mmCIF file of C-alpha atoms and ligand atoms in Angstrom:
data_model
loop_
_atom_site.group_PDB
_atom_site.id
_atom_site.type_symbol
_atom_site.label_atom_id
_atom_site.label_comp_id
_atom_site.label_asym_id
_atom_site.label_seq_id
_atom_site.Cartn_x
_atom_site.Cartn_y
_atom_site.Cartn_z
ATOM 1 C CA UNK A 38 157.230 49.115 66.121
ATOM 2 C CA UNK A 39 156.136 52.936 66.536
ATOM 3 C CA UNK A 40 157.683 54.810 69.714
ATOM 4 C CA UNK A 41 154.290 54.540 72.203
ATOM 5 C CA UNK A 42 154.004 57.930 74.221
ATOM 6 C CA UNK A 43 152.080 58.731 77.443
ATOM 7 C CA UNK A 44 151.548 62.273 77.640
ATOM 8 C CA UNK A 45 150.300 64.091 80.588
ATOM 9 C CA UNK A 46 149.313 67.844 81.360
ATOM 10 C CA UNK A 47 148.163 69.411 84.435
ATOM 11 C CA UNK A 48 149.556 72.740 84.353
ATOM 12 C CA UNK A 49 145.922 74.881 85.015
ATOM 13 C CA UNK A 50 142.765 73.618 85.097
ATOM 14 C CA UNK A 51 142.429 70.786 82.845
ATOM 15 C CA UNK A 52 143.577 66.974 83.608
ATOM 16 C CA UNK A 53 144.481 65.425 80.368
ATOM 17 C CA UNK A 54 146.077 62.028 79.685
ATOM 18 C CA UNK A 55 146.711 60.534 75.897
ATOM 19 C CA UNK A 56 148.645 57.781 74.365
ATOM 20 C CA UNK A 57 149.900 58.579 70.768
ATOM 21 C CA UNK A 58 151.814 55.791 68.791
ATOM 22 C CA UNK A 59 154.155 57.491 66.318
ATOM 23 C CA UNK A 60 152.330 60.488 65.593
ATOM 24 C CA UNK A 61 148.795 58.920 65.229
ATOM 25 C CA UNK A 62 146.462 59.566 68.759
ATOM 26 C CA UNK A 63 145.188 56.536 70.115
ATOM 27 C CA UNK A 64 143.505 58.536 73.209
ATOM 28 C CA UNK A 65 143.253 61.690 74.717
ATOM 29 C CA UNK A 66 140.840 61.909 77.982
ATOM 30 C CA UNK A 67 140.542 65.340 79.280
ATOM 31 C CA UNK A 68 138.983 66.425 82.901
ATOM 32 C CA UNK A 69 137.966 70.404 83.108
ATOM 33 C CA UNK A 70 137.333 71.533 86.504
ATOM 34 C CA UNK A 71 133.932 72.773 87.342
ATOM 35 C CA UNK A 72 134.805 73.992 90.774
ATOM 36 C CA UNK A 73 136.334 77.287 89.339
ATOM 37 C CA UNK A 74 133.163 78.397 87.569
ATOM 38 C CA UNK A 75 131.398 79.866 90.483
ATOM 39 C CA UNK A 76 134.817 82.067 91.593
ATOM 40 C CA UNK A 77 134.707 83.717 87.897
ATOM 41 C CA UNK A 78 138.332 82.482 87.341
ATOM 42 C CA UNK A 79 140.701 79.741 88.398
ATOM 43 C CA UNK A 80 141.459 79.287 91.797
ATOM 44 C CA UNK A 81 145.242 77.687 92.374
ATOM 45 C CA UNK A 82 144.678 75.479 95.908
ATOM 46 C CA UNK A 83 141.518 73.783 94.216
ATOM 47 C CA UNK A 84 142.825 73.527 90.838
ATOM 48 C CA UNK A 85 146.010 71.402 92.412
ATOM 49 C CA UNK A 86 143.344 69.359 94.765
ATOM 50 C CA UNK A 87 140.751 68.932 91.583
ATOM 51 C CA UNK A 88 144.189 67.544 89.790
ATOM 52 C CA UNK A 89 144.709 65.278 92.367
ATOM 53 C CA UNK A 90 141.466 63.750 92.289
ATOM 54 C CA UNK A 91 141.449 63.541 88.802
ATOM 55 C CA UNK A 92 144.957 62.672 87.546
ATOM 56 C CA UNK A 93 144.323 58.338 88.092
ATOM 57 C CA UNK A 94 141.349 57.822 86.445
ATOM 58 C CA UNK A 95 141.946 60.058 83.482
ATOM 59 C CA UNK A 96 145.495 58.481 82.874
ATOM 60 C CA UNK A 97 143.726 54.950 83.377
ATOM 61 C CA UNK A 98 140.952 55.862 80.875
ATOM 62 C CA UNK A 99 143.568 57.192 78.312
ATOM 63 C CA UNK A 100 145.332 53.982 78.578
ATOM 64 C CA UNK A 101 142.195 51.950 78.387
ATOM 65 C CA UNK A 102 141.027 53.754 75.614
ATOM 66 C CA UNK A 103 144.429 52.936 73.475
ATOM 67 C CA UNK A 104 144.232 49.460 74.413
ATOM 68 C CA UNK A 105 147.370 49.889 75.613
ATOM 69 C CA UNK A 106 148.884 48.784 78.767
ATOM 70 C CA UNK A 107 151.636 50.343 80.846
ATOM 71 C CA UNK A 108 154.964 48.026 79.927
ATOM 72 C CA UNK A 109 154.087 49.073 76.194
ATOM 73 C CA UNK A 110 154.809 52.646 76.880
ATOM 74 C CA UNK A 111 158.199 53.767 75.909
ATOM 75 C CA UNK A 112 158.143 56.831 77.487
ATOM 76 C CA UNK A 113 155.762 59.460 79.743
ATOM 77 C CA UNK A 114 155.666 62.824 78.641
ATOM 78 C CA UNK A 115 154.489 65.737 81.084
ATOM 79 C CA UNK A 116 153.786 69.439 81.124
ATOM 80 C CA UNK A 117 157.225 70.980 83.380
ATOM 81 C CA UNK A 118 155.821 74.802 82.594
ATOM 82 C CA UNK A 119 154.505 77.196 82.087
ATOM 83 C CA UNK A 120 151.337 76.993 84.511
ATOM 84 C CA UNK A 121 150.155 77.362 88.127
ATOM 85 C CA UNK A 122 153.068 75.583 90.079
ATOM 86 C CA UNK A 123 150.506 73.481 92.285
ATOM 87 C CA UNK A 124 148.700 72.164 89.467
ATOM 88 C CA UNK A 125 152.623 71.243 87.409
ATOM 89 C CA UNK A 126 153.531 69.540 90.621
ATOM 90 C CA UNK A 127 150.672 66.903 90.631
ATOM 91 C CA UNK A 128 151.554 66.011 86.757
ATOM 92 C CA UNK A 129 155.142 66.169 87.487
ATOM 93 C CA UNK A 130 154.902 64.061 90.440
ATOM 94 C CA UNK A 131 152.716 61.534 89.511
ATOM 95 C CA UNK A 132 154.693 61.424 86.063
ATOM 96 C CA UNK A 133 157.978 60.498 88.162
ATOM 97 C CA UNK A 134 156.301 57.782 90.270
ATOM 98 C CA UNK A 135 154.591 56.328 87.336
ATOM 99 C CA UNK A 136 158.161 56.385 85.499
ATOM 100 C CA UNK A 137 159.880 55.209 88.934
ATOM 101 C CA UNK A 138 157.387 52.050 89.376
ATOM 102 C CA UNK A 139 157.642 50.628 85.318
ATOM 103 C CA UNK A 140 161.019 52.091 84.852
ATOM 104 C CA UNK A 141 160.048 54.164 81.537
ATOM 105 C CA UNK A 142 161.833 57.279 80.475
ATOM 106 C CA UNK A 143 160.585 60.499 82.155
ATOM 107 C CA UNK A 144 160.076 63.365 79.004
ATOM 108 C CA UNK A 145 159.764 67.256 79.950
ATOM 109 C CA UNK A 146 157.680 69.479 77.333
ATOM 110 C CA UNK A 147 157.288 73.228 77.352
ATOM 111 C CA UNK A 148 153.432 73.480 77.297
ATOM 112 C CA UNK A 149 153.605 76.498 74.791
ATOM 113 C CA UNK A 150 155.599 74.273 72.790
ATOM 114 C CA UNK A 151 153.251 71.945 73.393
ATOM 115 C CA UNK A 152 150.767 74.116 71.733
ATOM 116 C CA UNK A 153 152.779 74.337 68.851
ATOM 117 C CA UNK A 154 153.050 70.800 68.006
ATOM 118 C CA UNK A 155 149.698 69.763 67.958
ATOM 119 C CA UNK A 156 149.396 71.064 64.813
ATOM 120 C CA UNK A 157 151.652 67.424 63.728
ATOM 121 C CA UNK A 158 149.263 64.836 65.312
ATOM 122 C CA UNK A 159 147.399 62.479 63.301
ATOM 123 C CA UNK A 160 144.111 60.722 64.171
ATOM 124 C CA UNK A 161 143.380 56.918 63.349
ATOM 125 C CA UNK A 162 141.330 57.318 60.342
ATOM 126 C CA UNK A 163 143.480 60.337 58.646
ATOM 127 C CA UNK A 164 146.475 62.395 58.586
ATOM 128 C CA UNK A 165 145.816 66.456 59.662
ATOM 129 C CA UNK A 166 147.413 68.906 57.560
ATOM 130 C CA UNK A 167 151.004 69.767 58.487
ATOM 131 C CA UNK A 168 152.895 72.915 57.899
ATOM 132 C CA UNK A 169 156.019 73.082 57.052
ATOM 133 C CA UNK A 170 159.317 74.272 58.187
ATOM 134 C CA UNK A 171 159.960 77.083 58.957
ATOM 135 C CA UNK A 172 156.875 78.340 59.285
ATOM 136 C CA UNK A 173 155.272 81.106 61.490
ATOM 137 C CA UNK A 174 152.629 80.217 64.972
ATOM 138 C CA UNK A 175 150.121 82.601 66.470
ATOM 139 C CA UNK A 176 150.269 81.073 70.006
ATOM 140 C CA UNK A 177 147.162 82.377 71.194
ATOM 141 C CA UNK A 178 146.357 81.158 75.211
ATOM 142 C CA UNK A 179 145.146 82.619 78.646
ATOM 143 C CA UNK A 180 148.564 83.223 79.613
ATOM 144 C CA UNK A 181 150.634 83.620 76.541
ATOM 145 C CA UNK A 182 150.822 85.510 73.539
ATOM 146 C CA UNK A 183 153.075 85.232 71.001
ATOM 147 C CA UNK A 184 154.188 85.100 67.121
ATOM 148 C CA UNK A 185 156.519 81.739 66.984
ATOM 149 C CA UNK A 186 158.885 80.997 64.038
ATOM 150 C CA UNK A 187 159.252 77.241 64.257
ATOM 151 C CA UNK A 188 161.939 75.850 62.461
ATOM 152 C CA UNK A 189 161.656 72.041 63.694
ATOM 153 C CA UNK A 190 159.966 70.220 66.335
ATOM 154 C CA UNK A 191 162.633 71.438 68.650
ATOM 155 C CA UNK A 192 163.652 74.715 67.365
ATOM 156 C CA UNK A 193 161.395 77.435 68.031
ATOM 157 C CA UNK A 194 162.232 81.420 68.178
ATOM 158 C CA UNK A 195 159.739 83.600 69.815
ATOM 159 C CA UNK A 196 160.014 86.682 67.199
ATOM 160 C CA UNK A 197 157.486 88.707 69.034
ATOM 161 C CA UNK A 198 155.479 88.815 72.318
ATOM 162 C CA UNK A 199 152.680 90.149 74.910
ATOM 163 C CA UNK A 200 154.049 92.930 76.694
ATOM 164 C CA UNK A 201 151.026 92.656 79.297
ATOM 165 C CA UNK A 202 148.290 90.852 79.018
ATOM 166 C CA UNK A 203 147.648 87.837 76.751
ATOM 167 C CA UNK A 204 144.600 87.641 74.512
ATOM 168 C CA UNK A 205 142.713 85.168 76.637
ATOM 169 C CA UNK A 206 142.938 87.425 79.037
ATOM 170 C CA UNK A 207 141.569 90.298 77.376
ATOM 171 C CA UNK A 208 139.171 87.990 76.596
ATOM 172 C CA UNK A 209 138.528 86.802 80.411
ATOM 173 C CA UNK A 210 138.885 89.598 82.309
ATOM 174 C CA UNK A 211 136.277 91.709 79.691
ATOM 175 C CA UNK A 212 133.809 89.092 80.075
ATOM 176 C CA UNK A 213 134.500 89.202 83.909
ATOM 177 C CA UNK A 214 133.688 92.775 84.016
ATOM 178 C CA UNK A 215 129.970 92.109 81.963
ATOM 179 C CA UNK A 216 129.097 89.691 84.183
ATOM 180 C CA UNK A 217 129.718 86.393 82.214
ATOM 181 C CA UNK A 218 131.013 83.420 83.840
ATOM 182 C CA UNK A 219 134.466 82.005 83.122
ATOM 183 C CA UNK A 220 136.249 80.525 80.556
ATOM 184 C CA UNK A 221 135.114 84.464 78.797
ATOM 185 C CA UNK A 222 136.175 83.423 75.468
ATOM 186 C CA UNK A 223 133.641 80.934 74.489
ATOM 187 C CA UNK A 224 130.853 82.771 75.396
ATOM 188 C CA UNK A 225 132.018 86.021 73.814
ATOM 189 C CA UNK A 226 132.563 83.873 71.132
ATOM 190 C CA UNK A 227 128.799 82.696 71.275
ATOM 191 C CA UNK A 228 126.929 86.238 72.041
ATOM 192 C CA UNK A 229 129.409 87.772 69.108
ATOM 193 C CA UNK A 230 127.570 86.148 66.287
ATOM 194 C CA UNK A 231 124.737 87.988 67.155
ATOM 195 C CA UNK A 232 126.026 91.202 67.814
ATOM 196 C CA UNK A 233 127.717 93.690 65.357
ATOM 197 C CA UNK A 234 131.471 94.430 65.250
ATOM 198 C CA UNK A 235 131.411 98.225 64.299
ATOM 199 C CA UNK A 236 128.885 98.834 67.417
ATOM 200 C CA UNK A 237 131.530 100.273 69.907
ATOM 201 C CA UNK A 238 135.325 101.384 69.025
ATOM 202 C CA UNK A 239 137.970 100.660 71.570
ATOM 203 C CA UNK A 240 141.360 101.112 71.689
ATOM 204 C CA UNK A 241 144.434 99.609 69.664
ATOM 205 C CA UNK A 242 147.735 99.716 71.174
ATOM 206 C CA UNK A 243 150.844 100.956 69.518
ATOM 207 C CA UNK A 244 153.658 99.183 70.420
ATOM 208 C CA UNK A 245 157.257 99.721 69.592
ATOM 209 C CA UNK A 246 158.183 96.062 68.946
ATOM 210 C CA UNK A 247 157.627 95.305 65.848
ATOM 211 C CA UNK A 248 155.876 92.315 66.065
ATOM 212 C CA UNK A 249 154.734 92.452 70.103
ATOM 213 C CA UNK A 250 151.179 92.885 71.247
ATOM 214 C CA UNK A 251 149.577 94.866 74.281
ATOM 215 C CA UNK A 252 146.102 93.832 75.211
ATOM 216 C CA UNK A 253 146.107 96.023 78.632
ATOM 217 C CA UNK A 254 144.729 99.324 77.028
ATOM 218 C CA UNK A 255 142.142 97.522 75.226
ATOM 219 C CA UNK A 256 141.120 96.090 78.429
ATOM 220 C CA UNK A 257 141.282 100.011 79.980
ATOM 221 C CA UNK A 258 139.682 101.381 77.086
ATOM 222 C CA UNK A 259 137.031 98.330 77.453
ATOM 223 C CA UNK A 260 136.075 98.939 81.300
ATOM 224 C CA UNK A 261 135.858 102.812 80.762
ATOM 225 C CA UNK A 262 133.540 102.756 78.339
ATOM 226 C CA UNK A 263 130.632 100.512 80.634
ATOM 227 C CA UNK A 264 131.792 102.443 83.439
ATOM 228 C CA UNK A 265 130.742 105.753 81.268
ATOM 229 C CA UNK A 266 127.288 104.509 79.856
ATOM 230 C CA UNK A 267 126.640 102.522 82.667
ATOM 231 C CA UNK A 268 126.236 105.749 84.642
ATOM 232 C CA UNK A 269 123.186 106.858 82.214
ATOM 233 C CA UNK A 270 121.639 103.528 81.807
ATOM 234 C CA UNK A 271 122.275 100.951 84.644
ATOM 235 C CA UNK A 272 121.199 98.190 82.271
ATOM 236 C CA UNK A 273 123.534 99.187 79.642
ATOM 237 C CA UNK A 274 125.399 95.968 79.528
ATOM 238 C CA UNK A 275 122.504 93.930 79.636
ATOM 239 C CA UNK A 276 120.689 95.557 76.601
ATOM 240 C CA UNK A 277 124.400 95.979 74.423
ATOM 241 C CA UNK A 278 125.989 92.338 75.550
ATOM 242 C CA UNK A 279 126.147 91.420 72.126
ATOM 243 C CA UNK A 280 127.709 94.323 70.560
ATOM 244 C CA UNK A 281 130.021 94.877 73.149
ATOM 245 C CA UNK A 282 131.175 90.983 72.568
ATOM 246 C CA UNK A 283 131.472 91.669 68.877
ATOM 247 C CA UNK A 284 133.133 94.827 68.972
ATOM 248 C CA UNK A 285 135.389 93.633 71.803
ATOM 249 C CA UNK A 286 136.391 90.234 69.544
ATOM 250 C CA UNK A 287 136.628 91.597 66.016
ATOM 251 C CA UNK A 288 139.559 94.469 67.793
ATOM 252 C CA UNK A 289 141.116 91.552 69.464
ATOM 253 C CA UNK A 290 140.969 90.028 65.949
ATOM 254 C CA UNK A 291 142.676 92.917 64.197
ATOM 255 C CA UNK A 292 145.093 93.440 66.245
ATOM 256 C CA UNK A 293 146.472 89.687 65.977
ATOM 257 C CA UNK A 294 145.961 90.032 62.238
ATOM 258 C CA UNK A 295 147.842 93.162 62.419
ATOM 259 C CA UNK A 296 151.480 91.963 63.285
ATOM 260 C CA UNK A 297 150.968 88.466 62.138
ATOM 261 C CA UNK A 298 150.320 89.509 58.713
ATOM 262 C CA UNK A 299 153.612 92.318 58.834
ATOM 263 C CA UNK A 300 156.318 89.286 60.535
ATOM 264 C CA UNK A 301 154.990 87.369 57.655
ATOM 265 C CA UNK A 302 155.570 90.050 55.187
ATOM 266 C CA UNK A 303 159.206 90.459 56.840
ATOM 267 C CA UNK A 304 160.125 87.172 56.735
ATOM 268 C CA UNK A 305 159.040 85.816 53.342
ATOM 269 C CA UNK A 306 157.072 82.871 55.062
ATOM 270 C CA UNK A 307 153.841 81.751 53.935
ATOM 271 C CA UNK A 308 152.710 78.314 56.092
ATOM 272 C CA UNK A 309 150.514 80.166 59.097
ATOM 273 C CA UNK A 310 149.352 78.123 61.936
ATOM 274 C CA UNK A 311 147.492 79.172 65.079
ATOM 275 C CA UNK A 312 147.495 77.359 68.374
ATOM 276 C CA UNK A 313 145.925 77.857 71.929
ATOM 277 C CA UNK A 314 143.130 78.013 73.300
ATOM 278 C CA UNK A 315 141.996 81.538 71.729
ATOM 279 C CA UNK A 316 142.770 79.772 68.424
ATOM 280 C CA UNK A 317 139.247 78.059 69.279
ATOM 281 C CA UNK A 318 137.643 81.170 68.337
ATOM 282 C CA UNK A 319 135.177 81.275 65.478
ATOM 283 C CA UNK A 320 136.321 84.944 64.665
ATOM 284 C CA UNK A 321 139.943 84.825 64.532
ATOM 285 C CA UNK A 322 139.811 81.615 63.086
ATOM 286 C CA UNK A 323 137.873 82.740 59.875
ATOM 287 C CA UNK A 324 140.068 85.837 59.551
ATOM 288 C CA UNK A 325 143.390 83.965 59.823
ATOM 289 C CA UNK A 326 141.691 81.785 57.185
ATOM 290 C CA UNK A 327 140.713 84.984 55.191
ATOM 291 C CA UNK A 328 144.002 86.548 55.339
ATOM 292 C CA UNK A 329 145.650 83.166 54.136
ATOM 293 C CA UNK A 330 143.034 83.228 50.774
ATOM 294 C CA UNK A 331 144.035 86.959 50.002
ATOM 295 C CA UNK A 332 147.818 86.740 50.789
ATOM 296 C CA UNK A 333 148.573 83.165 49.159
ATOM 297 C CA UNK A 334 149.307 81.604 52.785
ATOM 298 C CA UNK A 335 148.109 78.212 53.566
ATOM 299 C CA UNK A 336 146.763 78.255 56.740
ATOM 300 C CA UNK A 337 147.107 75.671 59.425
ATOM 301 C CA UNK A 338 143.961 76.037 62.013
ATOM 302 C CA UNK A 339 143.742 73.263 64.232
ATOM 303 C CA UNK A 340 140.779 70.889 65.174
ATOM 304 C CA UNK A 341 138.929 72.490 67.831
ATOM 305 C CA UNK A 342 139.734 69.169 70.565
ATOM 306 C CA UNK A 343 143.447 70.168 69.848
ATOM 307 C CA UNK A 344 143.216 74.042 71.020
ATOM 308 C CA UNK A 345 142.487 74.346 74.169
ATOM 309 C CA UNK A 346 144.642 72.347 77.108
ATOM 310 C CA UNK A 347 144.754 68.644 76.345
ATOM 311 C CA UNK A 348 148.063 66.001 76.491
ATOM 312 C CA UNK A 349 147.870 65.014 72.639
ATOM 313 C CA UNK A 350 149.982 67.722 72.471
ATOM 314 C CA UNK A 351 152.597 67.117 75.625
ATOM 315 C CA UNK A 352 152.651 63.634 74.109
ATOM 316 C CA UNK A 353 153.549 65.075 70.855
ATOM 317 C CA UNK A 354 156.240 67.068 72.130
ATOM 318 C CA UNK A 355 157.554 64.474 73.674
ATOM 319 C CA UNK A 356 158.036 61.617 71.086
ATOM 320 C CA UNK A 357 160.125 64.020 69.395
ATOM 321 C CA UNK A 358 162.231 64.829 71.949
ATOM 322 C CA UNK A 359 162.281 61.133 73.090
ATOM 323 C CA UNK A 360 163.386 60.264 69.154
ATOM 324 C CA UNK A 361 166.284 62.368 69.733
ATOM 325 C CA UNK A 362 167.082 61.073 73.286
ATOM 326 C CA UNK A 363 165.938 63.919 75.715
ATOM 327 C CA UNK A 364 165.233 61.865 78.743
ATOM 328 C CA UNK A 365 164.773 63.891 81.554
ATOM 329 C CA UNK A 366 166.234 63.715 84.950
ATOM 330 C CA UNK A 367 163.997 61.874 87.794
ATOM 331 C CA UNK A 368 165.629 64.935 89.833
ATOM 332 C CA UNK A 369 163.441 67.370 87.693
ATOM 333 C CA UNK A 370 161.046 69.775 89.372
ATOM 334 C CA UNK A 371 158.180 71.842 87.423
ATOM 335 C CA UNK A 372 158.909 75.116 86.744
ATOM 336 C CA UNK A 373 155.916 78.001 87.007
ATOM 337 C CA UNK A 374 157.550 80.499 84.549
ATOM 338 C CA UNK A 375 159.334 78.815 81.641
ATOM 339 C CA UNK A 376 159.690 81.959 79.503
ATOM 340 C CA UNK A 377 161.991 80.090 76.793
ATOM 341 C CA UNK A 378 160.216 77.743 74.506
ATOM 342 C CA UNK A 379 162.556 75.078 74.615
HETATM 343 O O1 KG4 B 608 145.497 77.265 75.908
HETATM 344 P P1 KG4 B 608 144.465 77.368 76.958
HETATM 345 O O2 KG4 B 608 143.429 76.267 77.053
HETATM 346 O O3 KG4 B 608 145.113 77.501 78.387
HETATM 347 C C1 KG4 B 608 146.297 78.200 78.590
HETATM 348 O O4 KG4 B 608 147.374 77.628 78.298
HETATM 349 O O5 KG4 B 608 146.172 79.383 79.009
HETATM 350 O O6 KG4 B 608 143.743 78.791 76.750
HETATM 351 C C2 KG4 B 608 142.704 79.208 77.574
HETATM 352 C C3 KG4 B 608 142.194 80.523 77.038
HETATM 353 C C4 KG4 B 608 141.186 81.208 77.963
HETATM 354 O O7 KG4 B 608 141.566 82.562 78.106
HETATM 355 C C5 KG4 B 608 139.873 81.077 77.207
HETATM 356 O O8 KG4 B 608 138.962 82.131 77.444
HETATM 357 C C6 KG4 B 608 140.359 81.103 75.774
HETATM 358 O O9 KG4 B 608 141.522 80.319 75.798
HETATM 359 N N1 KG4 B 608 139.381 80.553 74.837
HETATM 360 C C7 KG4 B 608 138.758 81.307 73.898
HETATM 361 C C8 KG4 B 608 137.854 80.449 73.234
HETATM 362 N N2 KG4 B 608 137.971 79.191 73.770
HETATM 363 C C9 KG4 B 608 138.917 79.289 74.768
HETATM 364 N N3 KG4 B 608 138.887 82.601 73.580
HETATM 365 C C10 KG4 B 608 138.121 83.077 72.586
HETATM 366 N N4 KG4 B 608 137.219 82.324 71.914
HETATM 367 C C11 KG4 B 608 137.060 81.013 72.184
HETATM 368 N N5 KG4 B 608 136.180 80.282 71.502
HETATM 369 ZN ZN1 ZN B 609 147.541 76.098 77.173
#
């Protein structure tokens, strides 16, 4: 019989439970939290209380929606790091009583690893493409940013990096700034189609690594231009929200592409996956896709259920490092900044 998995992720604002058996998903409930809508951005104390609220129900619902009960889980995966400690500590927690009460094997997983892996999940009525090893991850998410060269499920090398902000958040904080509500990225996303990319020019970073990112001048270089032309025309913003989105989203595009495309170059590999929740976006997921045609890559872009937060992934993670016996301590404790992948 297949390993059965429990996975379980809490670490910002989304409750997620799922059951995978082997690699095939048998559920995968997610809860997003409203409450943080009307703040423009996620608030910790409610996000941990919202978690709280949520974590029974959505675990129940992922196990009713297996048809599995508890004694046929083998083991519970849950997100350790890296996330809002408040919001870890309700997963964690209720991952160690729920492993303490029917005696199953407790499972850590990175959540940016997490990321990674849902690219290997298979659905009921068909297999997903997988890449294979070694091959190169954009890990695109609100808090991380980074080119990945993954050489198995459990060996990972970060080869370049964010030195500031992360795309989501350039993608957040811009939207913040032109009034739209949060998540930004979707609804940049949205007002982009309609808008056109060569409207505005902002500006690209130049950073020494040689495969890191910086998205904080962008973000400068984004804010000074409104605060310039909203000085001659108070309803600037208003009348140019969909040319500012496009522009804004096609540079954040480019300068992905930019060092993707050159640590693929330098290391000869040609599978390209991108994961996290930017990886949802319409634009960067048709140029990755581009890029792939013209440069011979195949390209890995995943379902849009699997970019964003959700425990498919955590459970993922962990049935293969249950398969090679990484049970976790019932001492553990979650862990805010897990800068290593593994
Ligand atoms: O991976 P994720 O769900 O959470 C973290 O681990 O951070 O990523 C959330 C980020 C947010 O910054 C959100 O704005 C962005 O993903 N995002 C998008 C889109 N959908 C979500 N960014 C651009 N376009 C999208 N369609
Ligand atoms: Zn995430």
């Amino acid at each position: 019989m297949d390993i059965t998995i429990l996975g379980i992720e809490s670490s910002c604002d989304d409750t997620s439970a799922a059951v995978l058996r082997g690699t095939t998903l048998l559920s995968n409930v997610i809860a997003s939290q409203a409450v943080h809508v009307k703040y423009g951005g996620v608030i910790p104390e409610l996000a941990s209380r919202a978690h709280q609220q949520n974590i029974i129900p959505v675990v129940d619902t992922a196990l009713k929606e297996a048809g599995v009960s508890i004694d046929k889980i083998d083991a519970i995966a849950f997100t350790r790091g890296p996330g809002l400690l408040g919001s870890l500590l309700v997963g964690t927690s209720f991952a160690k009583g729920l492993s303490i009460a029917n005696n199953i094997p407790l499972v850590e997983v990175n959540h940016l690893q997490g990321h990674i892996l849902s690219h290997f999940v298979d659905l009921p009525d068909r297999e997903l493409p997988h890449p294979e090893f070694p091959f190169l991850c954009l890990l695109v998410s609100g808090g991380h940013t980074q080119i990945v060269k993954v050489n198995s499920p459990l060996e990972m090398e970060i080869i370049g990096s964010t030195i500031d902000d992360a795309a989501g958040e350039a993608f957040d904080k811009c939207a913040k700034v032109m009034g739209l509500p949060y998540p930004g990225g979707p609804v940049i996303d949205r007002l982009a189609k309609e808008g056109n990319p060569k409207a505005f020019t902002f500006a690209k970073p130049h950073v020494k690594g040689e495969f890191d990112y910086s998205f904080s001048g962008l973000k400068t270089s984004f804010l000074y231009t409104l605060r310039d032309e909203i000085k001659q025309d108070a309803d600037f913003v208003e009348k140019n929200k969909a040319d500012l989105c496009a522009s804004l989203q096609s540079t954040i595009i480019d300068i992905l592409l930019n060092k993707l495309i050159k640590a693929t170059k330098s290391l000869g590999i040609k599978d390209v996956a991108i994961a996290g929740g930017v990886s949802a976006n319409s634009g960067l997921r048709e140029a990755v896709a581009e890029a792939g045609r013209r440069r011979g890559w195949r390209t890995f872009i995943p379902e849009l259920k699997f970019t964003t937060d959700n425990a498919a992934m955590i459970a993922i993670s962990g049935y293969y490092r249950y398969k090679q016996g990484m049970i976790s301590d019932l001492g553990i404790s979650p862990v805010a900044r897990l800068e290593e992948i593994l």
